[in-house]
Short mmCIF file of C-alpha atoms in Angstrom, two decimals:
data_model
loop_
_atom_site.label_atom_id
_atom_site.label_comp_id
_atom_site.label_asym_id
_atom_site.label_seq_id
_atom_site.Cartn_x
_atom_site.Cartn_y
_atom_site.Cartn_z
CA MET A 11 -2.86 -2.92 55.55
CA ASN A 12 -2.10 0.41 54.01
CA SER A 13 -3.67 1.50 50.76
CA THR A 14 -0.68 3.57 49.62
CA VAL A 15 1.74 0.68 50.07
CA ILE A 16 -0.71 -1.56 48.24
CA GLN A 17 -0.96 0.95 45.39
CA LEU A 18 2.81 1.29 45.08
CA THR A 19 3.39 -2.45 45.17
CA ARG A 20 0.64 -3.08 42.67
CA HIS A 21 2.18 -0.56 40.34
CA SER A 22 5.69 -1.96 40.62
CA LEU A 23 4.47 -5.52 40.14
CA LEU A 24 1.82 -5.07 37.48
CA GLY A 25 2.36 -1.54 36.24
CA ARG A 26 2.61 -0.53 32.61
CA ARG A 27 3.64 -3.29 30.25
CA ARG A 28 4.65 -5.76 32.96
CA VAL A 29 1.13 -7.10 33.42
CA PHE A 30 1.02 -8.12 29.76
CA ALA A 31 4.27 -10.04 30.13
CA LEU A 32 2.87 -11.80 33.21
CA LEU A 33 -0.37 -12.61 31.40
CA GLY A 34 1.73 -14.80 29.13
CA LEU A 35 1.97 -17.50 31.81
CA PRO A 36 -1.74 -18.23 32.23
CA ALA A 37 -2.19 -17.68 28.49
CA VAL A 38 0.12 -20.62 27.73
CA LEU A 39 -1.80 -22.80 30.22
CA LEU A 40 -5.19 -21.91 28.75
CA ALA A 41 -3.96 -22.31 25.18
CA LEU A 42 -2.70 -25.82 25.95
CA ALA A 43 -5.98 -26.65 27.69
CA ILE A 44 -8.03 -25.52 24.70
CA LEU A 45 -5.75 -27.49 22.39
CA ILE A 46 -6.16 -30.66 24.45
CA ARG A 47 -9.91 -30.19 24.64
CA SER A 48 -10.35 -29.60 20.93
CA LEU A 49 -8.01 -32.35 19.76
CA LEU A 50 -8.55 -35.05 22.37
CA GLY A 51 -11.95 -34.25 23.90
CA VAL A 52 -12.90 -34.12 27.57
CA ASP A 53 -11.44 -36.08 30.48
CA SER A 54 -8.22 -36.88 28.69
CA ASP A 55 -5.31 -38.43 30.57
CA LEU A 56 -3.35 -35.38 29.58
CA ALA A 57 -5.57 -33.22 31.77
CA VAL A 58 -3.75 -34.63 34.78
CA ASP A 59 -0.34 -33.93 33.22
CA LEU A 60 -1.32 -30.38 32.42
CA MET A 61 -2.92 -29.64 35.79
CA GLY A 62 -0.45 -31.50 37.94
CA ALA A 63 2.99 -31.21 36.38
CA PHE A 64 2.52 -28.02 34.40
CA ALA A 65 0.08 -25.89 36.40
CA LEU A 66 0.83 -26.95 39.97
CA GLY A 67 4.41 -28.07 39.44
CA THR A 68 5.75 -25.24 37.28
CA LEU A 69 3.31 -22.38 36.90
CA MET A 70 2.40 -21.81 40.55
CA PRO A 71 5.97 -21.82 41.93
CA LEU A 72 7.03 -19.44 39.16
CA LEU A 73 4.13 -17.09 39.79
CA GLY A 74 4.72 -17.24 43.52
CA LEU A 75 8.38 -16.47 42.94
CA ILE A 76 7.72 -13.55 40.61
CA ALA A 77 4.97 -12.09 42.80
CA GLY A 78 6.62 -12.79 46.16
CA THR A 79 10.09 -11.48 45.37
CA GLY A 80 8.78 -8.87 42.93
CA ALA A 81 6.63 -7.29 45.64
CA ILE A 82 9.64 -6.11 47.63
CA GLY A 83 12.87 -7.19 45.92
CA PRO A 84 13.26 -4.34 43.40
CA GLU A 85 12.63 -1.75 46.11
CA ILE A 86 15.34 -3.22 48.32
CA ASP A 87 17.63 -3.48 45.30
CA ASP A 88 17.44 0.19 44.39
CA GLY A 89 17.11 1.39 47.97
CA SER A 90 13.74 3.07 47.54
CA ILE A 91 12.33 0.87 50.33
CA LEU A 92 13.81 3.56 52.63
CA TYR A 93 11.04 5.98 51.69
CA ILE A 94 8.42 3.55 52.96
CA LEU A 95 10.40 2.42 56.00
CA SER A 96 10.91 6.03 57.13
CA LYS A 97 7.17 6.67 57.25
CA PRO A 98 5.28 6.08 60.50
CA LEU A 99 3.98 2.69 59.41
CA ARG A 100 4.22 -0.56 61.29
CA ARG A 101 6.60 -3.03 59.66
CA SER A 102 3.87 -5.65 59.87
CA THR A 103 1.55 -3.34 57.91
CA ILE A 104 4.14 -3.04 55.15
CA VAL A 105 4.74 -6.79 54.98
CA LEU A 106 1.03 -7.65 55.07
CA SER A 107 0.19 -5.08 52.41
CA LYS A 108 2.87 -6.40 50.10
CA LEU A 109 1.85 -9.99 50.80
CA LEU A 110 -1.75 -9.11 49.97
CA VAL A 111 -0.75 -7.72 46.57
CA ALA A 112 1.42 -10.76 45.85
CA ILE A 113 -1.38 -13.17 46.78
CA ALA A 114 -3.91 -11.20 44.73
CA THR A 115 -1.55 -11.38 41.74
CA VAL A 116 -1.12 -15.13 42.12
CA PHE A 117 -4.87 -15.50 42.51
CA MET A 118 -5.70 -13.59 39.36
CA LEU A 119 -2.92 -15.02 37.20
CA GLY A 120 -2.71 -18.49 38.69
CA VAL A 121 -5.69 -19.77 40.62
CA VAL A 122 -8.39 -18.42 38.30
CA PRO A 123 -6.67 -19.78 35.16
CA VAL A 124 -6.15 -23.15 36.86
CA PHE A 125 -9.85 -23.28 37.67
CA ALA A 126 -10.70 -22.28 34.10
CA THR A 127 -8.37 -24.97 32.77
CA GLY A 128 -10.16 -27.54 34.93
CA VAL A 129 -13.51 -26.39 33.57
CA ILE A 130 -12.24 -26.59 29.98
CA LEU A 131 -10.77 -30.07 30.43
CA GLY A 132 -13.35 -31.79 32.63
CA SER A 133 -16.76 -33.02 31.62
CA GLU A 134 -18.32 -31.56 34.74
CA VAL A 135 -17.23 -28.56 36.74
CA HIS A 136 -16.82 -30.10 40.11
CA PRO A 137 -13.89 -32.36 40.92
CA ILE A 138 -10.82 -31.55 38.86
CA ALA A 139 -11.34 -27.81 38.60
CA ILE A 140 -12.20 -27.19 42.25
CA SER A 141 -9.64 -29.48 43.84
CA TYR A 142 -6.76 -28.24 41.71
CA ALA A 143 -7.83 -24.62 42.17
CA VAL A 144 -7.87 -25.08 45.96
CA GLY A 145 -4.46 -26.70 45.81
CA ALA A 146 -3.15 -23.88 43.62
CA LEU A 147 -4.55 -21.23 45.96
CA ILE A 148 -2.95 -22.75 49.05
CA ALA A 149 0.35 -23.34 47.30
CA GLY A 150 0.26 -19.79 45.96
CA VAL A 151 -0.24 -18.23 49.39
CA ALA A 152 2.56 -20.32 50.89
CA TYR A 153 4.97 -19.58 48.03
CA CYS A 154 4.24 -15.85 48.28
CA ALA A 155 4.92 -15.77 52.02
CA LEU A 156 8.11 -17.81 51.67
CA PHE A 157 9.54 -15.89 48.72
CA LEU A 158 8.64 -12.51 50.23
CA LEU A 159 10.73 -13.46 53.25
CA LEU A 160 13.56 -14.68 51.01
CA ALA A 161 13.58 -11.37 49.11
CA ILE A 162 14.06 -9.50 52.39
CA VAL A 163 16.71 -11.86 53.73
CA THR A 164 18.97 -12.31 50.72
CA ARG A 165 19.96 -10.65 47.48
CA ASN A 166 19.95 -14.03 45.76
CA ALA A 167 16.28 -14.60 46.60
CA VAL A 168 15.25 -15.50 43.07
CA VAL A 169 18.04 -18.05 42.65
CA ILE A 170 17.46 -19.68 46.02
CA GLY A 171 13.72 -19.68 45.40
CA LEU A 172 14.25 -21.36 42.04
CA MET A 173 16.54 -23.96 43.57
CA TYR A 174 13.87 -24.74 46.14
CA ALA A 175 10.86 -24.79 43.84
CA LEU A 176 12.44 -26.53 40.85
CA VAL A 177 15.28 -28.61 42.21
CA TRP A 178 14.33 -29.50 45.77
CA GLU A 179 10.60 -30.03 45.24
CA SER A 180 10.75 -31.93 41.97
CA VAL A 181 14.19 -33.41 41.27
CA VAL A 182 15.42 -34.12 44.80
CA GLY A 183 11.89 -35.09 45.81
CA GLN A 184 11.87 -37.87 43.22
CA ILE A 185 15.16 -39.36 44.33
CA VAL A 186 14.95 -38.79 48.08
CA PRO A 187 11.33 -39.35 49.13
CA GLY A 188 11.96 -37.70 52.49
CA ALA A 189 12.49 -34.37 50.77
CA GLN A 190 8.83 -34.38 49.80
CA ALA A 191 7.81 -33.90 53.41
CA LEU A 192 9.29 -30.42 53.11
CA SER A 193 7.56 -29.46 49.91
CA ILE A 194 4.86 -26.81 49.59
CA GLN A 195 3.67 -28.58 46.47
CA GLN A 196 3.06 -31.84 48.37
CA TRP A 197 1.32 -30.07 51.24
CA SER A 198 -1.10 -28.32 48.92
CA LEU A 199 -1.64 -31.59 47.05
CA ALA A 200 -2.63 -33.21 50.34
CA ILE A 201 -5.37 -30.63 50.76
CA ALA A 202 -6.41 -30.91 47.10
CA GLU A 203 -6.61 -34.68 47.64
CA ARG A 204 -9.00 -34.15 50.54
CA VAL A 205 -11.16 -31.74 48.51
CA ALA A 206 -11.37 -34.21 45.65
CA GLY A 207 -12.39 -36.95 48.12
CA GLU A 208 -12.82 -40.39 46.64
CA GLN A 209 -12.20 -39.19 43.11
CA ALA A 210 -8.66 -38.14 43.91
CA ILE A 211 -7.17 -41.30 42.40
CA TYR A 212 -8.92 -40.74 39.07
CA LEU A 213 -7.77 -37.14 39.03
CA GLY A 214 -4.19 -38.14 39.61
CA ILE A 215 -3.98 -36.19 42.85
CA GLU A 216 -1.78 -38.05 45.21
CA SER A 217 0.20 -36.60 48.04
CA THR A 218 2.95 -38.25 50.01
CA VAL A 219 2.14 -36.18 53.08
CA GLU A 220 -0.58 -36.74 55.68
CA LEU A 221 -3.34 -34.14 55.63
CA ARG A 222 -2.81 -33.14 59.26
CA THR A 223 0.94 -32.74 58.82
CA ALA A 224 0.35 -30.74 55.68
CA ILE A 225 -2.02 -28.29 57.35
CA ILE A 226 0.25 -27.78 60.35
CA LEU A 227 3.30 -27.21 58.18
CA LEU A 228 1.45 -24.90 55.80
CA VAL A 229 0.17 -22.72 58.63
CA ALA A 230 3.62 -22.75 60.20
CA VAL A 231 5.27 -21.66 56.95
CA ILE A 232 2.75 -18.93 56.13
CA VAL A 233 2.59 -17.44 59.63
CA GLY A 234 6.25 -18.03 60.40
CA CYS A 235 7.54 -16.50 57.19
CA THR A 236 5.33 -13.43 57.54
CA TRP A 237 6.38 -12.93 61.15
CA LEU A 238 10.04 -13.38 60.31
CA ALA A 239 9.72 -11.03 57.34
CA THR A 240 8.40 -8.37 59.70
CA ARG A 241 11.28 -8.98 62.08
CA ARG A 242 13.90 -8.83 59.37
CA LEU A 243 12.47 -5.63 57.93
CA ARG A 244 13.22 -3.92 61.26
CA THR A 245 16.94 -4.35 60.80
CA LEU A 246 17.28 -4.23 57.06
CA ARG A 247 20.75 -3.59 55.66
CA LEU A 248 20.96 -1.95 52.31
CA SER A 249 24.01 -2.62 50.20
CA GLU A 250 25.14 -0.71 47.18
CA GLU A 251 26.28 -3.60 45.09
CA GLY A 252 24.17 -4.38 42.06
CA MET B 14 60.09 50.79 25.34
CA SER B 15 56.73 49.49 24.24
CA THR B 16 53.51 51.48 24.82
CA ASP B 17 51.63 48.24 25.44
CA PRO B 18 51.27 47.71 29.19
CA VAL B 19 51.04 44.00 28.75
CA ALA B 20 54.17 42.23 27.73
CA PRO B 21 53.83 40.32 24.40
CA ALA B 22 54.60 37.09 26.17
CA HIS B 23 51.44 37.44 28.27
CA ARG B 24 49.03 37.82 25.35
CA GLY B 25 47.22 34.64 24.47
CA ALA B 26 50.24 32.50 24.90
CA ILE B 27 50.03 28.77 25.20
CA HIS B 28 52.38 27.53 27.83
CA ASP B 29 53.96 24.19 27.70
CA ILE B 30 53.38 22.95 31.22
CA GLY B 31 54.76 19.54 30.58
CA TYR B 32 51.74 17.35 29.72
CA ARG B 33 52.96 14.36 27.84
CA HIS B 34 51.36 12.64 24.93
CA TYR B 35 50.68 8.96 25.06
CA ASP B 36 52.86 7.52 22.39
CA GLY B 37 52.98 3.97 23.59
CA PRO B 38 51.34 1.18 21.64
CA ARG B 39 47.56 1.50 21.11
CA LEU B 40 45.98 -1.88 21.70
CA GLY B 41 42.98 -1.09 19.58
CA ARG B 42 39.58 -2.54 18.89
CA ARG B 43 40.53 -6.18 18.86
CA HIS B 44 42.18 -6.00 22.27
CA ALA B 45 39.23 -4.11 23.71
CA ALA B 46 36.85 -6.80 22.48
CA THR B 47 38.95 -9.67 23.89
CA SER B 48 39.29 -7.88 27.24
CA LEU B 49 35.52 -7.36 27.37
CA TYR B 50 35.03 -11.03 26.54
CA LEU B 51 37.42 -12.21 29.26
CA GLU B 52 36.08 -9.86 31.92
CA SER B 53 32.47 -10.80 31.12
CA LEU B 54 33.36 -14.48 31.30
CA ARG B 55 35.11 -14.02 34.63
CA GLY B 56 32.24 -11.88 35.87
CA ALA B 57 29.73 -14.60 35.01
CA TYR B 58 31.39 -16.86 37.58
CA GLY B 59 31.88 -13.95 39.98
CA LEU B 60 35.66 -14.01 39.61
CA GLY B 61 37.13 -10.61 40.36
CA ARG B 62 33.91 -9.59 42.08
CA SER B 63 32.63 -9.75 45.64
CA MET B 64 32.09 -13.02 47.54
CA LYS B 65 28.36 -12.48 47.26
CA SER B 66 28.50 -12.64 43.48
CA LYS B 67 30.48 -15.87 43.55
CA VAL B 68 27.95 -17.74 45.69
CA ALA B 69 25.20 -18.38 43.15
CA PRO B 70 27.25 -19.49 40.11
CA LEU B 71 29.62 -21.68 42.10
CA MET B 72 26.76 -23.22 44.09
CA LEU B 73 25.08 -24.10 40.80
CA LEU B 74 28.31 -25.48 39.36
CA VAL B 75 28.66 -27.78 42.35
CA ALA B 76 24.99 -28.79 42.12
CA THR B 77 25.33 -29.90 38.51
CA CYS B 78 28.45 -31.96 39.26
CA ILE B 79 27.03 -33.78 42.30
CA PRO B 80 24.90 -36.29 40.34
CA ALA B 81 27.93 -37.07 38.14
CA LEU B 82 30.04 -37.70 41.24
CA ILE B 83 27.37 -39.94 42.74
CA ILE B 84 27.09 -41.94 39.50
CA GLY B 85 30.86 -42.23 39.42
CA LEU B 86 30.97 -43.50 43.00
CA VAL B 87 28.20 -46.01 42.38
CA VAL B 88 29.99 -47.37 39.33
CA ALA B 89 33.31 -47.52 41.17
CA ILE B 90 31.79 -49.45 44.09
CA THR B 91 29.47 -51.79 42.21
CA GLY B 92 31.98 -52.23 39.37
CA GLY B 93 29.51 -52.16 36.49
CA ALA B 94 30.68 -52.53 32.90
CA VAL B 95 28.75 -49.50 31.68
CA LEU B 96 27.61 -46.18 33.13
CA PRO B 97 24.06 -46.43 34.50
CA LEU B 98 23.28 -43.23 32.63
CA ARG B 99 24.52 -42.53 29.13
CA GLN B 100 26.67 -39.43 28.98
CA THR B 101 24.49 -37.96 26.24
CA GLU B 102 21.49 -38.14 28.60
CA TYR B 103 23.18 -36.22 31.37
CA LEU B 104 22.51 -32.70 30.10
CA ASN B 105 18.85 -33.59 29.69
CA GLU B 106 18.70 -34.69 33.32
CA VAL B 107 20.15 -31.44 34.67
CA GLN B 108 18.13 -29.24 32.31
CA VAL B 109 16.56 -27.22 35.10
CA LEU B 110 19.95 -26.44 36.61
CA ILE B 111 21.25 -25.26 33.24
CA SER B 112 18.22 -22.97 32.92
CA ILE B 113 18.81 -21.53 36.38
CA PHE B 114 22.49 -21.00 35.63
CA LEU B 115 21.67 -19.16 32.43
CA ALA B 116 19.14 -17.05 34.33
CA VAL B 117 21.86 -16.13 36.82
CA ILE B 118 24.69 -15.28 34.43
CA ALA B 119 22.87 -13.57 31.58
CA PRO B 120 21.71 -10.57 33.67
CA SER B 121 25.11 -10.31 35.34
CA ILE B 122 26.70 -10.11 31.88
CA MET B 123 24.16 -7.83 30.25
CA SER B 124 21.93 -5.97 32.71
CA ARG B 125 24.56 -4.37 34.95
CA ASP B 126 26.07 -2.38 32.09
CA LEU B 127 22.61 -1.05 31.29
CA ARG B 128 21.68 -0.38 34.88
CA PHE B 129 24.81 1.60 35.68
CA ARG B 130 24.57 3.32 32.29
CA VAL B 131 28.07 2.42 31.20
CA VAL B 132 27.16 1.02 27.79
CA SER B 133 27.55 4.45 26.20
CA LEU B 134 31.02 4.66 27.75
CA TYR B 135 32.02 1.44 26.03
CA PHE B 136 30.85 2.79 22.71
CA SER B 137 32.92 5.96 23.15
CA ARG B 138 35.98 3.75 22.81
CA PRO B 139 37.25 2.08 19.62
CA LEU B 140 34.91 -0.81 20.39
CA HIS B 141 32.15 -1.20 17.80
CA LYS B 142 28.64 -2.33 18.66
CA VAL B 143 29.18 -5.60 16.84
CA ASP B 144 32.27 -6.21 18.99
CA TYR B 145 30.33 -5.50 22.16
CA VAL B 146 27.50 -7.89 21.30
CA LEU B 147 29.93 -10.49 19.97
CA ALA B 148 32.10 -10.34 23.11
CA LYS B 149 29.08 -10.62 25.41
CA TYR B 150 27.54 -13.43 23.35
CA ALA B 151 30.82 -15.34 23.30
CA ALA B 152 31.29 -14.82 27.04
CA ALA B 153 27.82 -16.14 27.88
CA ALA B 154 28.21 -19.11 25.55
CA THR B 155 31.63 -19.96 26.97
CA ALA B 156 30.39 -19.69 30.55
CA LEU B 157 27.49 -22.01 29.71
CA PHE B 158 29.76 -24.43 27.89
CA ILE B 159 32.12 -24.64 30.87
CA TYR B 160 29.11 -25.17 33.11
CA MET B 161 27.87 -28.09 31.01
CA ALA B 162 31.27 -29.57 30.21
CA ALA B 163 32.36 -29.77 33.87
CA PRO B 164 29.96 -32.56 34.93
CA LEU B 165 30.57 -34.38 31.62
CA ILE B 166 34.30 -34.42 32.37
CA VAL B 167 33.58 -35.66 35.89
CA LEU B 168 31.40 -38.41 34.47
CA PHE B 169 33.97 -39.37 31.82
CA ALA B 170 36.79 -39.43 34.34
CA SER B 171 34.80 -41.55 36.78
CA ALA B 172 33.97 -44.00 34.00
CA LEU B 173 37.66 -44.36 33.21
CA LEU B 174 38.54 -44.69 36.91
CA ALA B 175 35.94 -47.44 37.26
CA ASP B 176 37.85 -49.29 34.55
CA ILE B 177 35.21 -48.97 31.86
CA SER B 178 37.05 -49.17 28.57
CA PHE B 179 38.12 -45.93 26.93
CA GLU B 180 36.91 -47.10 23.52
CA SER B 181 33.35 -47.55 24.70
CA THR B 182 33.22 -44.26 26.62
CA TYR B 183 34.85 -41.60 24.51
CA PRO B 184 32.38 -41.49 21.56
CA ASP B 185 29.51 -40.61 23.88
CA PHE B 186 31.70 -38.12 25.72
CA LEU B 187 32.54 -36.30 22.49
CA ARG B 188 28.90 -36.33 21.43
CA ALA B 189 27.79 -34.90 24.76
CA VAL B 190 30.45 -32.17 24.61
CA ALA B 191 29.42 -31.26 21.07
CA GLU B 192 25.80 -31.12 22.18
CA ALA B 193 26.82 -28.86 25.06
CA ALA B 194 28.52 -26.50 22.61
CA VAL B 195 25.43 -26.16 20.40
CA LEU B 196 23.16 -25.81 23.42
CA ALA B 197 25.44 -23.12 24.86
CA LEU B 198 25.19 -21.07 21.65
CA VAL B 199 21.40 -21.31 21.50
CA LEU B 200 20.76 -20.68 25.19
CA ALA B 201 23.22 -17.78 25.45
CA GLY B 202 21.30 -15.87 22.79
CA ILE B 203 17.95 -16.40 24.50
CA GLY B 204 19.27 -15.39 27.90
CA LEU B 205 21.17 -12.33 26.71
CA LEU B 206 18.29 -10.98 24.65
CA ILE B 207 15.90 -11.14 27.59
CA ALA B 208 18.53 -9.72 29.94
CA ALA B 209 19.26 -6.87 27.52
CA LEU B 210 15.63 -5.80 27.67
CA THR B 211 15.60 -5.24 31.44
CA PRO B 212 18.11 -3.27 33.50
CA ARG B 213 16.82 -4.92 36.68
CA ARG B 214 18.65 -8.07 37.67
CA GLY B 215 15.87 -9.81 39.61
CA LEU B 216 13.35 -9.29 36.84
CA GLY B 217 15.78 -10.60 34.25
CA VAL B 218 16.45 -13.78 36.21
CA ALA B 219 12.74 -14.50 36.63
CA ALA B 220 11.94 -13.68 33.01
CA ILE B 221 14.63 -15.96 31.56
CA ILE B 222 13.72 -18.95 33.72
CA THR B 223 10.02 -18.43 33.03
CA VAL B 224 10.48 -18.38 29.27
CA LEU B 225 12.68 -21.50 29.28
CA LEU B 226 10.42 -23.48 31.63
CA LEU B 227 7.24 -22.53 29.80
CA LEU B 228 8.75 -23.54 26.46
CA ALA B 229 10.01 -26.86 27.85
CA GLY B 230 6.72 -27.57 29.65
CA ALA B 231 4.58 -26.68 26.64
CA GLN B 232 6.78 -28.82 24.42
CA LEU B 233 6.30 -31.86 26.69
CA ILE B 234 2.51 -31.43 26.71
CA LEU B 235 2.39 -30.91 22.96
CA VAL B 236 4.46 -34.04 22.35
CA GLU B 237 2.02 -35.96 24.56
CA ILE B 238 -0.90 -34.59 22.54
CA THR B 239 0.68 -35.71 19.27
CA ARG B 240 1.40 -39.10 20.82
CA GLU B 241 -2.26 -39.49 21.80
CA LEU B 242 -3.19 -38.56 18.26
CA GLY B 243 -0.64 -41.04 16.92
CA ASN B 244 1.04 -38.41 14.78
CA ALA B 245 4.79 -39.01 14.93
CA VAL B 246 5.67 -36.37 12.35
CA ALA B 247 3.91 -33.64 14.28
CA ALA B 248 5.77 -34.71 17.44
CA VAL B 249 9.06 -34.00 15.70
CA TYR B 250 8.06 -30.52 14.59
CA VAL B 251 6.44 -29.65 17.92
CA SER B 252 9.77 -30.42 19.61
CA LEU B 253 11.33 -27.45 17.84
CA LEU B 254 9.58 -25.28 20.41
CA SER B 255 11.96 -25.79 23.32
CA PRO B 256 15.68 -25.06 22.86
CA TYR B 257 16.52 -28.22 24.81
CA SER B 258 14.51 -30.57 22.63
CA LEU B 259 15.73 -28.73 19.53
CA VAL B 260 19.37 -29.33 20.41
CA GLU B 261 18.63 -32.85 21.62
CA GLY B 262 17.05 -33.58 18.25
CA ILE B 263 20.22 -32.41 16.51
CA ALA B 264 22.36 -34.46 18.89
CA THR B 265 20.41 -37.65 18.24
CA SER B 266 20.12 -37.26 14.48
CA VAL B 267 23.36 -35.53 13.45
CA LEU B 268 25.72 -36.58 16.22
CA GLY B 269 24.26 -40.04 16.62
CA ALA B 270 23.51 -39.87 20.35
CA ALA B 271 21.08 -42.39 21.78
CA SER B 272 17.50 -41.14 21.75
CA THR B 273 15.98 -40.47 25.15
CA GLY B 274 12.45 -41.17 24.07
CA SER B 275 11.25 -37.79 22.90
CA ALA B 276 10.73 -37.23 19.22
CA THR B 277 13.81 -37.74 17.04
CA PRO B 278 14.03 -36.10 13.63
CA ASP B 279 14.47 -38.63 10.88
CA GLY B 280 15.28 -38.23 7.22
CA VAL B 281 16.93 -35.38 5.35
CA LEU B 282 13.98 -33.01 5.53
CA GLN B 283 13.41 -33.19 9.28
CA VAL B 284 17.10 -33.09 10.16
CA GLY B 285 17.53 -30.20 7.77
CA VAL B 286 14.70 -28.32 9.44
CA TYR B 287 16.27 -28.88 12.86
CA VAL B 288 19.71 -27.69 11.82
CA ALA B 289 18.25 -24.74 9.94
CA ALA B 290 16.10 -23.85 12.95
CA ALA B 291 19.11 -23.89 15.27
CA LEU B 292 21.20 -21.77 12.90
CA ALA B 293 18.33 -19.35 12.30
CA LEU B 294 17.74 -19.08 16.05
CA ILE B 295 21.37 -18.24 16.80
CA ALA B 296 21.64 -15.77 13.92
CA GLY B 297 18.25 -14.25 14.71
CA LEU B 298 19.02 -13.76 18.40
CA PHE B 299 22.37 -12.18 17.50
CA GLY B 300 20.64 -9.86 15.06
CA LEU B 301 18.03 -8.87 17.63
CA LEU B 302 20.77 -8.13 20.15
CA LEU B 303 22.49 -5.87 17.60
CA LEU B 304 19.16 -4.17 17.01
CA ARG B 305 18.76 -3.69 20.75
CA TYR B 306 22.11 -1.89 20.96
CA ARG B 307 21.58 0.26 17.88
CA ARG B 308 20.45 3.05 20.17
CA VAL B 309 21.56 3.19 23.78
CA SER B 310 20.31 5.92 26.08
CA VAL B 311 23.09 7.93 27.69
CA SER B 312 21.24 8.94 30.83
#
């Protein structure tokens, strides 16, 4: 980790007015949660819709995409990544520093609001808030690692990332059940299911993937993507086309 | 003999060194606007640009047609009398793909001009600001319309090939195409406005998709809330929030498409509000775009 790289990344990701635009995402989630709580009371069936489909299914992939690609993509786009690459820093230090900022962003804007939403919606703090927050955290870390790699590998990182998170994980996953075995969302749900324990069914947490498979694949994705990102940063090609 | 050492011919003379005036036809403002429209439309699909720029739009175009092809094949093999999916439902099913496509093309139409600072060059030509915005808006809407019409044509053609009667298929086809046209106009405005606010392509893509998904997601949750409360009227007005449900509401009430379950406006007042909302949205977005280009920084 390098504090200067962290500072620069933090500024490019959250600097100036951008942080207010990003705050809009958790704000929508919390506003809906408060609305459900005030109109329908605690433990509503809608809590599961909001936490599962909206928070874990839409919000976390989007945040992971924005934070993961945003941590390095703009710098590669305008070529200013050269100024960091030409400093005597290990490539792994650069990747890990950027990953750290991305994960911190997802944590602040995603995991904490998801936990707060669970607290607002549930009658007691424990099951729904904690299990969904754990799921969101794990999904967030995996998305960040994957999308950071994508941003280094291809110029179309955002589009490919969107196709994966929104088309592969949800639409294709519904039609072709096998596709769900390769879904970060399902892996993190498997862990959330374990955290929730016996109450998982009532909370609507249900994963199609075995816990052990999920953990192995998650670790493989997080470690593998970070390692590969480091490798690819060694031989980065910059193109002029915008 | 003159006392002046310099010959008169050498004093402040203007020499004709043979530059020629352009006295051919001037194509003018209208031609400039149509050219801008055509080039923006081609650029949206990456035509006339590098291979890399063609990948994303064409990949998405294929992706949206694949389900239509599969449905067509299934009908052709099983020989059903009707399509398993009504044509008016198709756009709703591929909503996410439409959003991604918009997120891809809007920045490529709008942001690159800003990023390479060429907007001021456009405005140094006969082209007016209204023409610029109009050409870009029309290009984005046309690109979107083509994107949505392509799978509908595939679906229509496969229905005809599977020997489903023309009379029972074409009304829904026309309805779906009309819905696509309205949706293209609404979505183009949203995408272009967001893209015009950021010169960075990646940011623009993420911002557009985020706004569309959040609106659609919030609309679904809000409709569920109103359903739990048993308030059908509120469900209709809450559905104004997302551009997709707004246009779907118009399609079901005005065009007579089959309802897909979400709230359908009913009665003169509600339908009027929907149509007015769509018109106001298109006009408002166009106005905001004009406002955005009132001042353009040169450097």
